[in-house]
Amino acid sequence: MATYETIAESLDISPTTVVQYVARARQQGDVRANRPFKHRGRLQALQRRKTIREMKALGMSAREIAKRLGINVRLVQIRLKEAAN
């Protein structure tokens, strides 16, 4: 259930290439290419975690990150603590 960006990073290819490969696999009937709708929230959460780490690396405070992403400051603090471990 990795994002296209995560797959692309691990394979050192562009996300567009990953999208094309997955689309081709779907057309050929490969069941591994199907992404159940119920996992969309998990994928969005993983993307948000990545964004929080990137914003912190740019020197932004937890309060600034929370304001930009429209989420609670405490959630940002929790995600940063998880990333540190």
PDB file of N, CA, C and O in Angstrom:
ATOM      1  N   MET A   1       0.808  -1.185   0.000  1.00  0.00           N
ATOM      2  CA  MET A   1       0.000   0.000   0.000  1.00  0.00           C
ATOM      3  C   MET A   1       0.858   1.258   0.000  1.00  0.00           C
ATOM      4  O   MET A   1       0.485   2.266   0.549  1.00  0.00           O
ATOM      5  N   ALA A   2       2.013   1.186  -0.603  1.00  0.00           N
ATOM      6  CA  ALA A   2       2.899   2.348  -0.674  1.00  0.00           C
ATOM      7  C   ALA A   2       2.379   3.350  -1.699  1.00  0.00           C
ATOM      8  O   ALA A   2       1.694   2.996  -2.647  1.00  0.00           O
ATOM      9  N   THR A   3       2.735   4.598  -1.503  1.00  0.00           N
ATOM     10  CA  THR A   3       2.355   5.623  -2.462  1.00  0.00           C
ATOM     11  C   THR A   3       3.238   5.495  -3.700  1.00  0.00           C
ATOM     12  O   THR A   3       4.309   4.888  -3.670  1.00  0.00           O
ATOM     13  N   TYR A   4       2.789   6.101  -4.784  1.00  0.00           N
ATOM     14  CA  TYR A   4       3.587   6.082  -6.005  1.00  0.00           C
ATOM     15  C   TYR A   4       4.944   6.730  -5.762  1.00  0.00           C
ATOM     16  O   TYR A   4       5.966   6.271  -6.264  1.00  0.00           O
ATOM     17  N   GLU A   5       4.954   7.803  -4.962  1.00  0.00           N
ATOM     18  CA  GLU A   5       6.207   8.497  -4.671  1.00  0.00           C
ATOM     19  C   GLU A   5       7.174   7.604  -3.898  1.00  0.00           C
ATOM     20  O   GLU A   5       8.368   7.580  -4.182  1.00  0.00           O
ATOM     21  N   THR A   6       6.649   6.860  -2.937  1.00  0.00           N
ATOM     22  CA  THR A   6       7.492   5.959  -2.151  1.00  0.00           C
ATOM     23  C   THR A   6       8.071   4.859  -3.025  1.00  0.00           C
ATOM     24  O   THR A   6       9.257   4.533  -2.931  1.00  0.00           O
ATOM     25  N   ILE A   7       7.247   4.295  -3.879  1.00  0.00           N
ATOM     26  CA  ILE A   7       7.709   3.247  -4.792  1.00  0.00           C
ATOM     27  C   ILE A   7       8.777   3.806  -5.722  1.00  0.00           C
ATOM     28  O   ILE A   7       9.819   3.186  -5.937  1.00  0.00           O
ATOM     29  N   ALA A   8       8.521   4.996  -6.255  1.00  0.00           N
ATOM     30  CA  ALA A   8       9.471   5.618  -7.179  1.00  0.00           C
ATOM     31  C   ALA A   8      10.816   5.876  -6.501  1.00  0.00           C
ATOM     32  O   ALA A   8      11.877   5.625  -7.084  1.00  0.00           O
ATOM     33  N   GLU A   9      10.785   6.363  -5.263  1.00  0.00           N
ATOM     34  CA  GLU A   9      12.020   6.621  -4.529  1.00  0.00           C
ATOM     35  C   GLU A   9      12.805   5.329  -4.304  1.00  0.00           C
ATOM     36  O   GLU A   9      14.019   5.301  -4.472  1.00  0.00           O
ATOM     37  N   SER A  10      12.106   4.271  -3.918  1.00  0.00           N
ATOM     38  CA  SER A  10      12.807   3.022  -3.627  1.00  0.00           C
ATOM     39  C   SER A  10      13.381   2.372  -4.881  1.00  0.00           C
ATOM     40  O   SER A  10      14.390   1.675  -4.817  1.00  0.00           O
ATOM     41  N   LEU A  11      12.748   2.597  -6.040  1.00  0.00           N
ATOM     42  CA  LEU A  11      13.242   2.021  -7.295  1.00  0.00           C
ATOM     43  C   LEU A  11      14.100   2.994  -8.099  1.00  0.00           C
ATOM     44  O   LEU A  11      14.617   2.632  -9.157  1.00  0.00           O
ATOM     45  N   ASP A  12      14.219   4.227  -7.611  1.00  0.00           N
ATOM     46  CA  ASP A  12      14.985   5.278  -8.278  1.00  0.00           C
ATOM     47  C   ASP A  12      14.468   5.533  -9.695  1.00  0.00           C
ATOM     48  O   ASP A  12      15.222   5.562 -10.661  1.00  0.00           O
ATOM     49  N   ILE A  13      13.139   5.672  -9.790  1.00  0.00           N
ATOM     50  CA  ILE A  13      12.482   6.018 -11.051  1.00  0.00           C
ATOM     51  C   ILE A  13      11.496   7.148 -10.767  1.00  0.00           C
ATOM     52  O   ILE A  13      11.258   7.487  -9.610  1.00  0.00           O
ATOM     53  N   SER A  14      10.904   7.712 -11.797  1.00  0.00           N
ATOM     54  CA  SER A  14       9.964   8.817 -11.582  1.00  0.00           C
ATOM     55  C   SER A  14       8.596   8.271 -11.184  1.00  0.00           C
ATOM     56  O   SER A  14       8.214   7.159 -11.577  1.00  0.00           O
ATOM     57  N   PRO A  15       7.832   9.061 -10.419  1.00  0.00           N
ATOM     58  CA  PRO A  15       6.477   8.644 -10.049  1.00  0.00           C
ATOM     59  C   PRO A  15       5.590   8.414 -11.271  1.00  0.00           C
ATOM     60  O   PRO A  15       4.708   7.550 -11.249  1.00  0.00           O
ATOM     61  N   THR A  16       5.816   9.160 -12.334  1.00  0.00           N
ATOM     62  CA  THR A  16       5.038   8.979 -13.557  1.00  0.00           C
ATOM     63  C   THR A  16       5.244   7.578 -14.127  1.00  0.00           C
ATOM     64  O   THR A  16       4.296   6.944 -14.604  1.00  0.00           O
ATOM     65  N   THR A  17       6.454   7.088 -14.056  1.00  0.00           N
ATOM     66  CA  THR A  17       6.753   5.740 -14.534  1.00  0.00           C
ATOM     67  C   THR A  17       6.006   4.703 -13.697  1.00  0.00           C
ATOM     68  O   THR A  17       5.464   3.738 -14.242  1.00  0.00           O
ATOM     69  N   VAL A  18       5.960   4.918 -12.405  1.00  0.00           N
ATOM     70  CA  VAL A  18       5.234   4.001 -11.526  1.00  0.00           C
ATOM     71  C   VAL A  18       3.756   3.987 -11.905  1.00  0.00           C
ATOM     72  O   VAL A  18       3.142   2.923 -12.000  1.00  0.00           O
ATOM     73  N   VAL A  19       3.194   5.163 -12.137  1.00  0.00           N
ATOM     74  CA  VAL A  19       1.781   5.260 -12.527  1.00  0.00           C
ATOM     75  C   VAL A  19       1.539   4.472 -13.811  1.00  0.00           C
ATOM     76  O   VAL A  19       0.560   3.735 -13.936  1.00  0.00           O
ATOM     77  N   GLN A  20       2.441   4.613 -14.772  1.00  0.00           N
ATOM     78  CA  GLN A  20       2.298   3.898 -16.044  1.00  0.00           C
ATOM     79  C   GLN A  20       2.380   2.380 -15.845  1.00  0.00           C
ATOM     80  O   GLN A  20       1.600   1.632 -16.439  1.00  0.00           O
ATOM     81  N   TYR A  21       3.311   1.935 -15.012  1.00  0.00           N
ATOM     82  CA  TYR A  21       3.442   0.494 -14.746  1.00  0.00           C
ATOM     83  C   TYR A  21       2.185  -0.061 -14.078  1.00  0.00           C
ATOM     84  O   TYR A  21       1.701  -1.138 -14.434  1.00  0.00           O
ATOM     85  N   VAL A  22       1.668   0.680 -13.105  1.00  0.00           N
ATOM     86  CA  VAL A  22       0.473   0.219 -12.391  1.00  0.00           C
ATOM     87  C   VAL A  22      -0.728   0.193 -13.343  1.00  0.00           C
ATOM     88  O   VAL A  22      -1.514  -0.755 -13.335  1.00  0.00           O
ATOM     89  N   ALA A  23      -0.855   1.211 -14.181  1.00  0.00           N
ATOM     90  CA  ALA A  23      -1.957   1.248 -15.148  1.00  0.00           C
ATOM     91  C   ALA A  23      -1.874   0.062 -16.104  1.00  0.00           C
ATOM     92  O   ALA A  23      -2.886  -0.577 -16.412  1.00  0.00           O
ATOM     93  N   ARG A  24      -0.681  -0.234 -16.573  1.00  0.00           N
ATOM     94  CA  ARG A  24      -0.489  -1.376 -17.471  1.00  0.00           C
ATOM     95  C   ARG A  24      -0.848  -2.681 -16.766  1.00  0.00           C
ATOM     96  O   ARG A  24      -1.493  -3.558 -17.342  1.00  0.00           O
ATOM     97  N   ALA A  25      -0.452  -2.804 -15.504  1.00  0.00           N
ATOM     98  CA  ALA A  25      -0.765  -4.020 -14.745  1.00  0.00           C
ATOM     99  C   ALA A  25      -2.276  -4.171 -14.567  1.00  0.00           C
ATOM    100  O   ALA A  25      -2.813  -5.279 -14.669  1.00  0.00           O
ATOM    101  N   ARG A  26      -2.965  -3.052 -14.310  1.00  0.00           N
ATOM    102  CA  ARG A  26      -4.426  -3.101 -14.183  1.00  0.00           C
ATOM    103  C   ARG A  26      -5.072  -3.557 -15.479  1.00  0.00           C
ATOM    104  O   ARG A  26      -5.996  -4.362 -15.475  1.00  0.00           O
ATOM    105  N   GLN A  27      -4.596  -3.030 -16.598  1.00  0.00           N
ATOM    106  CA  GLN A  27      -5.144  -3.401 -17.899  1.00  0.00           C
ATOM    107  C   GLN A  27      -4.954  -4.885 -18.179  1.00  0.00           C
ATOM    108  O   GLN A  27      -5.792  -5.516 -18.823  1.00  0.00           O
ATOM    109  N   GLN A  28      -3.858  -5.436 -17.695  1.00  0.00           N
ATOM    110  CA  GLN A  28      -3.577  -6.849 -17.921  1.00  0.00           C
ATOM    111  C   GLN A  28      -4.233  -7.750 -16.883  1.00  0.00           C
ATOM    112  O   GLN A  28      -4.060  -8.960 -16.917  1.00  0.00           O
ATOM    113  N   GLY A  29      -4.977  -7.141 -15.950  1.00  0.00           N
ATOM    114  CA  GLY A  29      -5.733  -7.929 -14.980  1.00  0.00           C
ATOM    115  C   GLY A  29      -4.956  -8.385 -13.765  1.00  0.00           C
ATOM    116  O   GLY A  29      -5.395  -9.276 -13.041  1.00  0.00           O
ATOM    117  N   ASP A  30      -3.814  -7.779 -13.490  1.00  0.00           N
ATOM    118  CA  ASP A  30      -3.014  -8.145 -12.319  1.00  0.00           C
ATOM    119  C   ASP A  30      -3.714  -7.625 -11.062  1.00  0.00           C
ATOM    120  O   ASP A  30      -3.885  -6.428 -10.891  1.00  0.00           O
ATOM    121  N   VAL A  31      -4.118  -8.531 -10.181  1.00  0.00           N
ATOM    122  CA  VAL A  31      -4.864  -8.147  -8.981  1.00  0.00           C
ATOM    123  C   VAL A  31      -4.015  -7.332  -8.011  1.00  0.00           C
ATOM    124  O   VAL A  31      -4.543  -6.600  -7.173  1.00  0.00           O
ATOM    125  N   ARG A  32      -2.698  -7.443  -8.103  1.00  0.00           N
ATOM    126  CA  ARG A  32      -1.833  -6.671  -7.205  1.00  0.00           C
ATOM    127  C   ARG A  32      -1.884  -5.181  -7.499  1.00  0.00           C
ATOM    128  O   ARG A  32      -1.503  -4.366  -6.676  1.00  0.00           O
ATOM    129  N   ALA A  33      -2.355  -4.806  -8.676  1.00  0.00           N
ATOM    130  CA  ALA A  33      -2.414  -3.396  -9.063  1.00  0.00           C
ATOM    131  C   ALA A  33      -3.671  -2.707  -8.543  1.00  0.00           C
ATOM    132  O   ALA A  33      -3.770  -1.487  -8.595  1.00  0.00           O
ATOM    133  N   ASN A  34      -4.615  -3.469  -8.014  1.00  0.00           N
ATOM    134  CA  ASN A  34      -5.849  -2.876  -7.497  1.00  0.00           C
ATOM    135  C   ASN A  34      -5.601  -2.296  -6.115  1.00  0.00           C
ATOM    136  O   ASN A  34      -5.012  -2.949  -5.253  1.00  0.00           O
ATOM    137  N   ARG A  35      -6.054  -1.075  -5.917  1.00  0.00           N
ATOM    138  CA  ARG A  35      -5.923  -0.424  -4.617  1.00  0.00           C
ATOM    139  C   ARG A  35      -7.320  -0.236  -4.055  1.00  0.00           C
ATOM    140  O   ARG A  35      -8.083   0.579  -4.568  1.00  0.00           O
ATOM    141  N   PRO A  36      -7.653  -0.966  -3.022  1.00  0.00           N
ATOM    142  CA  PRO A  36      -8.984  -0.822  -2.438  1.00  0.00           C
ATOM    143  C   PRO A  36      -9.215   0.598  -1.941  1.00  0.00           C
ATOM    144  O   PRO A  36      -8.323   1.215  -1.373  1.00  0.00           O
ATOM    145  N   PHE A  37     -10.408   1.108  -2.148  1.00  0.00           N
ATOM    146  CA  PHE A  37     -10.752   2.469  -1.752  1.00  0.00           C
ATOM    147  C   PHE A  37     -10.583   2.674  -0.256  1.00  0.00           C
ATOM    148  O   PHE A  37     -10.224   3.759   0.191  1.00  0.00           O
ATOM    149  N   LYS A  38     -10.797   1.640   0.544  1.00  0.00           N
ATOM    150  CA  LYS A  38     -10.744   1.794   1.996  1.00  0.00           C
ATOM    151  C   LYS A  38      -9.360   2.154   2.514  1.00  0.00           C
ATOM    152  O   LYS A  38      -9.213   2.592   3.638  1.00  0.00           O
ATOM    153  N   HIS A  39      -8.326   2.017   1.703  1.00  0.00           N
ATOM    154  CA  HIS A  39      -6.969   2.325   2.154  1.00  0.00           C
ATOM    155  C   HIS A  39      -6.527   3.733   1.776  1.00  0.00           C
ATOM    156  O   HIS A  39      -5.409   4.120   2.047  1.00  0.00           O
ATOM    157  N   ARG A  40      -7.410   4.492   1.141  1.00  0.00           N
ATOM    158  CA  ARG A  40      -7.043   5.846   0.725  1.00  0.00           C
ATOM    159  C   ARG A  40      -6.641   6.704   1.924  1.00  0.00           C
ATOM    160  O   ARG A  40      -5.693   7.476   1.858  1.00  0.00           O
ATOM    161  N   GLY A  41      -7.336   6.569   3.036  1.00  0.00           N
ATOM    162  CA  GLY A  41      -7.004   7.336   4.236  1.00  0.00           C
ATOM    163  C   GLY A  41      -5.613   7.020   4.746  1.00  0.00           C
ATOM    164  O   GLY A  41      -4.873   7.911   5.179  1.00  0.00           O
ATOM    165  N   ARG A  42      -5.241   5.757   4.685  1.00  0.00           N
ATOM    166  CA  ARG A  42      -3.901   5.346   5.117  1.00  0.00           C
ATOM    167  C   ARG A  42      -2.835   5.958   4.210  1.00  0.00           C
ATOM    168  O   ARG A  42      -1.807   6.436   4.683  1.00  0.00           O
ATOM    169  N   LEU A  43      -3.105   5.976   2.938  1.00  0.00           N
ATOM    170  CA  LEU A  43      -2.154   6.566   1.995  1.00  0.00           C
ATOM    171  C   LEU A  43      -2.016   8.066   2.228  1.00  0.00           C
ATOM    172  O   LEU A  43      -0.910   8.612   2.170  1.00  0.00           O
ATOM    173  N   GLN A  44      -3.125   8.724   2.499  1.00  0.00           N
ATOM    174  CA  GLN A  44      -3.079  10.158   2.772  1.00  0.00           C
ATOM    175  C   GLN A  44      -2.315  10.437   4.067  1.00  0.00           C
ATOM    176  O   GLN A  44      -1.564  11.407   4.152  1.00  0.00           O
ATOM    177  N   ALA A  45      -2.482   9.584   5.056  1.00  0.00           N
ATOM    178  CA  ALA A  45      -1.766   9.755   6.324  1.00  0.00           C
ATOM    179  C   ALA A  45      -0.262   9.582   6.113  1.00  0.00           C
ATOM    180  O   ALA A  45       0.543  10.336   6.678  1.00  0.00           O
ATOM    181  N   LEU A  46       0.119   8.605   5.310  1.00  0.00           N
ATOM    182  CA  LEU A  46       1.543   8.409   5.029  1.00  0.00           C
ATOM    183  C   LEU A  46       2.129   9.608   4.297  1.00  0.00           C
ATOM    184  O   LEU A  46       3.248  10.048   4.593  1.00  0.00           O
ATOM    185  N   GLN A  47       1.370  10.153   3.360  1.00  0.00           N
ATOM    186  CA  GLN A  47       1.833  11.335   2.636  1.00  0.00           C
ATOM    187  C   GLN A  47       1.965  12.526   3.578  1.00  0.00           C
ATOM    188  O   GLN A  47       2.912  13.294   3.483  1.00  0.00           O
ATOM    189  N   ARG A  48       1.010  12.665   4.510  1.00  0.00           N
ATOM    190  CA  ARG A  48       1.078  13.769   5.464  1.00  0.00           C
ATOM    191  C   ARG A  48       2.290  13.627   6.371  1.00  0.00           C
ATOM    192  O   ARG A  48       2.974  14.603   6.664  1.00  0.00           O
ATOM    193  N   ARG A  49       2.596  12.398   6.803  1.00  0.00           N
ATOM    194  CA  ARG A  49       3.783  12.179   7.626  1.00  0.00           C
ATOM    195  C   ARG A  49       5.048  12.620   6.888  1.00  0.00           C
ATOM    196  O   ARG A  49       5.930  13.258   7.452  1.00  0.00           O
ATOM    197  N   LYS A  50       5.125  12.262   5.615  1.00  0.00           N
ATOM    198  CA  LYS A  50       6.278  12.635   4.805  1.00  0.00           C
ATOM    199  C   LYS A  50       6.377  14.154   4.676  1.00  0.00           C
ATOM    200  O   LYS A  50       7.460  14.732   4.814  1.00  0.00           O
ATOM    201  N   THR A  51       5.253  14.798   4.449  1.00  0.00           N
ATOM    202  CA  THR A  51       5.225  16.254   4.315  1.00  0.00           C
ATOM    203  C   THR A  51       5.667  16.924   5.606  1.00  0.00           C
ATOM    204  O   THR A  51       6.433  17.898   5.584  1.00  0.00           O
ATOM    205  N   ILE A  52       5.215  16.405   6.741  1.00  0.00           N
ATOM    206  CA  ILE A  52       5.611  16.960   8.035  1.00  0.00           C
ATOM    207  C   ILE A  52       7.118  16.862   8.213  1.00  0.00           C
ATOM    208  O   ILE A  52       7.770  17.828   8.625  1.00  0.00           O
ATOM    209  N   ARG A  53       7.698  15.709   7.892  1.00  0.00           N
ATOM    210  CA  ARG A  53       9.158  15.544   8.014  1.00  0.00           C
ATOM    211  C   ARG A  53       9.901  16.513   7.102  1.00  0.00           C
ATOM    212  O   ARG A  53      10.906  17.107   7.507  1.00  0.00           O
ATOM    213  N   GLU A  54       9.413  16.667   5.881  1.00  0.00           N
ATOM    214  CA  GLU A  54      10.068  17.566   4.928  1.00  0.00           C
ATOM    215  C   GLU A  54       9.997  19.014   5.399  1.00  0.00           C
ATOM    216  O   GLU A  54      10.978  19.752   5.302  1.00  0.00           O
ATOM    217  N   MET A  55       8.837  19.411   5.921  1.00  0.00           N
ATOM    218  CA  MET A  55       8.686  20.783   6.395  1.00  0.00           C
ATOM    219  C   MET A  55       9.575  21.044   7.610  1.00  0.00           C
ATOM    220  O   MET A  55      10.145  22.127   7.755  1.00  0.00           O
ATOM    221  N   LYS A  56       9.710  20.056   8.488  1.00  0.00           N
ATOM    222  CA  LYS A  56      10.577  20.192   9.653  1.00  0.00           C
ATOM    223  C   LYS A  56      12.033  20.321   9.207  1.00  0.00           C
ATOM    224  O   LYS A  56      12.800  21.106   9.767  1.00  0.00           O
ATOM    225  N   ALA A  57      12.411  19.561   8.179  1.00  0.00           N
ATOM    226  CA  ALA A  57      13.771  19.633   7.662  1.00  0.00           C
ATOM    227  C   ALA A  57      14.072  21.013   7.084  1.00  0.00           C
ATOM    228  O   ALA A  57      15.239  21.439   7.053  1.00  0.00           O
ATOM    229  N   LEU A  58      13.041  21.715   6.650  1.00  0.00           N
ATOM    230  CA  LEU A  58      13.211  23.075   6.134  1.00  0.00           C
ATOM    231  C   LEU A  58      13.296  24.102   7.260  1.00  0.00           C
ATOM    232  O   LEU A  58      13.467  25.291   7.005  1.00  0.00           O
ATOM    233  N   GLY A  59      13.159  23.635   8.503  1.00  0.00           N
ATOM    234  CA  GLY A  59      13.302  24.518   9.656  1.00  0.00           C
ATOM    235  C   GLY A  59      12.018  25.111  10.182  1.00  0.00           C
ATOM    236  O   GLY A  59      12.045  26.028  10.996  1.00  0.00           O
ATOM    237  N   MET A  60      10.892  24.579   9.747  1.00  0.00           N
ATOM    238  CA  MET A  60       9.611  25.106  10.213  1.00  0.00           C
ATOM    239  C   MET A  60       9.278  24.549  11.595  1.00  0.00           C
ATOM    240  O   MET A  60       9.647  23.423  11.926  1.00  0.00           O
ATOM    241  N   SER A  61       8.582  25.342  12.398  1.00  0.00           N
ATOM    242  CA  SER A  61       8.164  24.892  13.722  1.00  0.00           C
ATOM    243  C   SER A  61       6.910  24.030  13.596  1.00  0.00           C
ATOM    244  O   SER A  61       6.232  24.034  12.560  1.00  0.00           O
ATOM    245  N   ALA A  62       6.598  23.328  14.676  1.00  0.00           N
ATOM    246  CA  ALA A  62       5.398  22.480  14.682  1.00  0.00           C
ATOM    247  C   ALA A  62       4.149  23.331  14.474  1.00  0.00           C
ATOM    248  O   ALA A  62       3.219  22.930  13.769  1.00  0.00           O
ATOM    249  N   ARG A  63       4.134  24.515  15.060  1.00  0.00           N
ATOM    250  CA  ARG A  63       2.981  25.408  14.918  1.00  0.00           C
ATOM    251  C   ARG A  63       2.809  25.855  13.465  1.00  0.00           C
ATOM    252  O   ARG A  63       1.698  25.874  12.938  1.00  0.00           O
ATOM    253  N   GLU A  64       3.913  26.182  12.796  1.00  0.00           N
ATOM    254  CA  GLU A  64       3.851  26.598  11.394  1.00  0.00           C
ATOM    255  C   GLU A  64       3.373  25.456  10.495  1.00  0.00           C
ATOM    256  O   GLU A  64       2.559  25.660   9.596  1.00  0.00           O
ATOM    257  N   ILE A  65       3.898  24.263  10.760  1.00  0.00           N
ATOM    258  CA  ILE A  65       3.505  23.084   9.970  1.00  0.00           C
ATOM    259  C   ILE A  65       2.019  22.823  10.126  1.00  0.00           C
ATOM    260  O   ILE A  65       1.304  22.604   9.144  1.00  0.00           O
ATOM    261  N   ALA A  66       1.546  22.850  11.376  1.00  0.00           N
ATOM    262  CA  ALA A  66       0.134  22.593  11.647  1.00  0.00           C
ATOM    263  C   ALA A  66      -0.755  23.608  10.940  1.00  0.00           C
ATOM    264  O   ALA A  66      -1.778  23.245  10.354  1.00  0.00           O
ATOM    265  N   LYS A  67      -0.354  24.855  10.959  1.00  0.00           N
ATOM    266  CA  LYS A  67      -1.151  25.899  10.328  1.00  0.00           C
ATOM    267  C   LYS A  67      -1.214  25.696   8.815  1.00  0.00           C
ATOM    268  O   LYS A  67      -2.268  25.804   8.199  1.00  0.00           O
ATOM    269  N   ARG A  68      -0.075  25.371   8.203  1.00  0.00           N
ATOM    270  CA  ARG A  68      -0.035  25.174   6.753  1.00  0.00           C
ATOM    271  C   ARG A  68      -0.838  23.961   6.309  1.00  0.00           C
ATOM    272  O   ARG A  68      -1.459  23.968   5.259  1.00  0.00           O
ATOM    273  N   LEU A  69      -0.792  22.887   7.114  1.00  0.00           N
ATOM    274  CA  LEU A  69      -1.485  21.654   6.743  1.00  0.00           C
ATOM    275  C   LEU A  69      -2.930  21.617   7.248  1.00  0.00           C
ATOM    276  O   LEU A  69      -3.683  20.715   6.884  1.00  0.00           O
ATOM    277  N   GLY A  70      -3.278  22.548   8.110  1.00  0.00           N
ATOM    278  CA  GLY A  70      -4.639  22.577   8.638  1.00  0.00           C
ATOM    279  C   GLY A  70      -4.927  21.447   9.601  1.00  0.00           C
ATOM    280  O   GLY A  70      -6.035  20.900   9.611  1.00  0.00           O
ATOM    281  N   ILE A  71      -3.928  21.103  10.407  1.00  0.00           N
ATOM    282  CA  ILE A  71      -4.092  20.025  11.388  1.00  0.00           C
ATOM    283  C   ILE A  71      -3.695  20.542  12.765  1.00  0.00           C
ATOM    284  O   ILE A  71      -3.165  21.646  12.907  1.00  0.00           O
ATOM    285  N   ASN A  72      -3.914  19.730  13.780  1.00  0.00           N
ATOM    286  CA  ASN A  72      -3.625  20.084  15.154  1.00  0.00           C
ATOM    287  C   ASN A  72      -2.118  20.084  15.409  1.00  0.00           C
ATOM    288  O   ASN A  72      -1.406  19.216  14.921  1.00  0.00           O
ATOM    289  N   VAL A  73      -1.655  21.041  16.218  1.00  0.00           N
ATOM    290  CA  VAL A  73      -0.232  21.134  16.555  1.00  0.00           C
ATOM    291  C   VAL A  73       0.228  19.859  17.260  1.00  0.00           C
ATOM    292  O   VAL A  73       1.326  19.367  17.011  1.00  0.00           O
ATOM    293  N   ARG A  74      -0.607  19.329  18.121  1.00  0.00           N
ATOM    294  CA  ARG A  74      -0.239  18.116  18.864  1.00  0.00           C
ATOM    295  C   ARG A  74      -0.004  16.946  17.916  1.00  0.00           C
ATOM    296  O   ARG A  74       0.911  16.158  18.129  1.00  0.00           O
ATOM    297  N   LEU A  75      -0.787  16.845  16.852  1.00  0.00           N
ATOM    298  CA  LEU A  75      -0.586  15.776  15.878  1.00  0.00           C
ATOM    299  C   LEU A  75       0.781  15.923  15.205  1.00  0.00           C
ATOM    300  O   LEU A  75       1.496  14.940  15.016  1.00  0.00           O
ATOM    301  N   VAL A  76       1.150  17.137  14.880  1.00  0.00           N
ATOM    302  CA  VAL A  76       2.467  17.379  14.278  1.00  0.00           C
ATOM    303  C   VAL A  76       3.564  16.967  15.247  1.00  0.00           C
ATOM    304  O   VAL A  76       4.532  16.298  14.866  1.00  0.00           O
ATOM    305  N   GLN A  77       3.426  17.327  16.515  1.00  0.00           N
ATOM    306  CA  GLN A  77       4.416  16.959  17.518  1.00  0.00           C
ATOM    307  C   GLN A  77       4.551  15.440  17.659  1.00  0.00           C
ATOM    308  O   GLN A  77       5.656  14.903  17.752  1.00  0.00           O
ATOM    309  N   ILE A  78       3.421  14.751  17.618  1.00  0.00           N
ATOM    310  CA  ILE A  78       3.440  13.288  17.721  1.00  0.00           C
ATOM    311  C   ILE A  78       4.159  12.682  16.518  1.00  0.00           C
ATOM    312  O   ILE A  78       5.001  11.792  16.658  1.00  0.00           O
ATOM    313  N   ARG A  79       3.843  13.170  15.312  1.00  0.00           N
ATOM    314  CA  ARG A  79       4.470  12.643  14.102  1.00  0.00           C
ATOM    315  C   ARG A  79       5.973  12.938  14.065  1.00  0.00           C
ATOM    316  O   ARG A  79       6.752  12.107  13.606  1.00  0.00           O
ATOM    317  N   LEU A  80       6.377  14.088  14.569  1.00  0.00           N
ATOM    318  CA  LEU A  80       7.803  14.407  14.611  1.00  0.00           C
ATOM    319  C   LEU A  80       8.529  13.508  15.609  1.00  0.00           C
ATOM    320  O   LEU A  80       9.662  13.082  15.368  1.00  0.00           O
ATOM    321  N   LYS A  81       7.873  13.219  16.724  1.00  0.00           N
ATOM    322  CA  LYS A  81       8.461  12.326  17.720  1.00  0.00           C
ATOM    323  C   LYS A  81       8.601  10.911  17.136  1.00  0.00           C
ATOM    324  O   LYS A  81       9.617  10.256  17.350  1.00  0.00           O
ATOM    325  N   GLU A  82       7.578  10.461  16.396  1.00  0.00           N
ATOM    326  CA  GLU A  82       7.656   9.148  15.745  1.00  0.00           C
ATOM    327  C   GLU A  82       8.807   9.099  14.753  1.00  0.00           C
ATOM    328  O   GLU A  82       9.526   8.111  14.669  1.00  0.00           O
ATOM    329  N   ALA A  83       8.989  10.168  14.003  1.00  0.00           N
ATOM    330  CA  ALA A  83      10.050  10.219  12.994  1.00  0.00           C
ATOM    331  C   ALA A  83      11.429  10.191  13.623  1.00  0.00           C
ATOM    332  O   ALA A  83      12.382   9.667  13.039  1.00  0.00           O
ATOM    333  N   ALA A  84      11.537  10.757  14.836  1.00  0.00           N
ATOM    334  CA  ALA A  84      12.825  10.778  15.519  1.00  0.00           C
ATOM    335  C   ALA A  84      13.231   9.391  16.013  1.00  0.00           C
ATOM    336  O   ALA A  84      14.414   9.103  16.179  1.00  0.00           O
ATOM    337  N   ASN A  85      12.259   8.533  16.256  1.00  0.00           N
ATOM    338  CA  ASN A  85      12.546   7.184  16.774  1.00  0.00           C
ATOM    339  C   ASN A  85      12.920   6.228  15.689  1.00  0.00           C
ATOM    340  O   ASN A  85      12.914   6.160  14.652  1.00  0.00           O
TER     341      ASN A  85
END
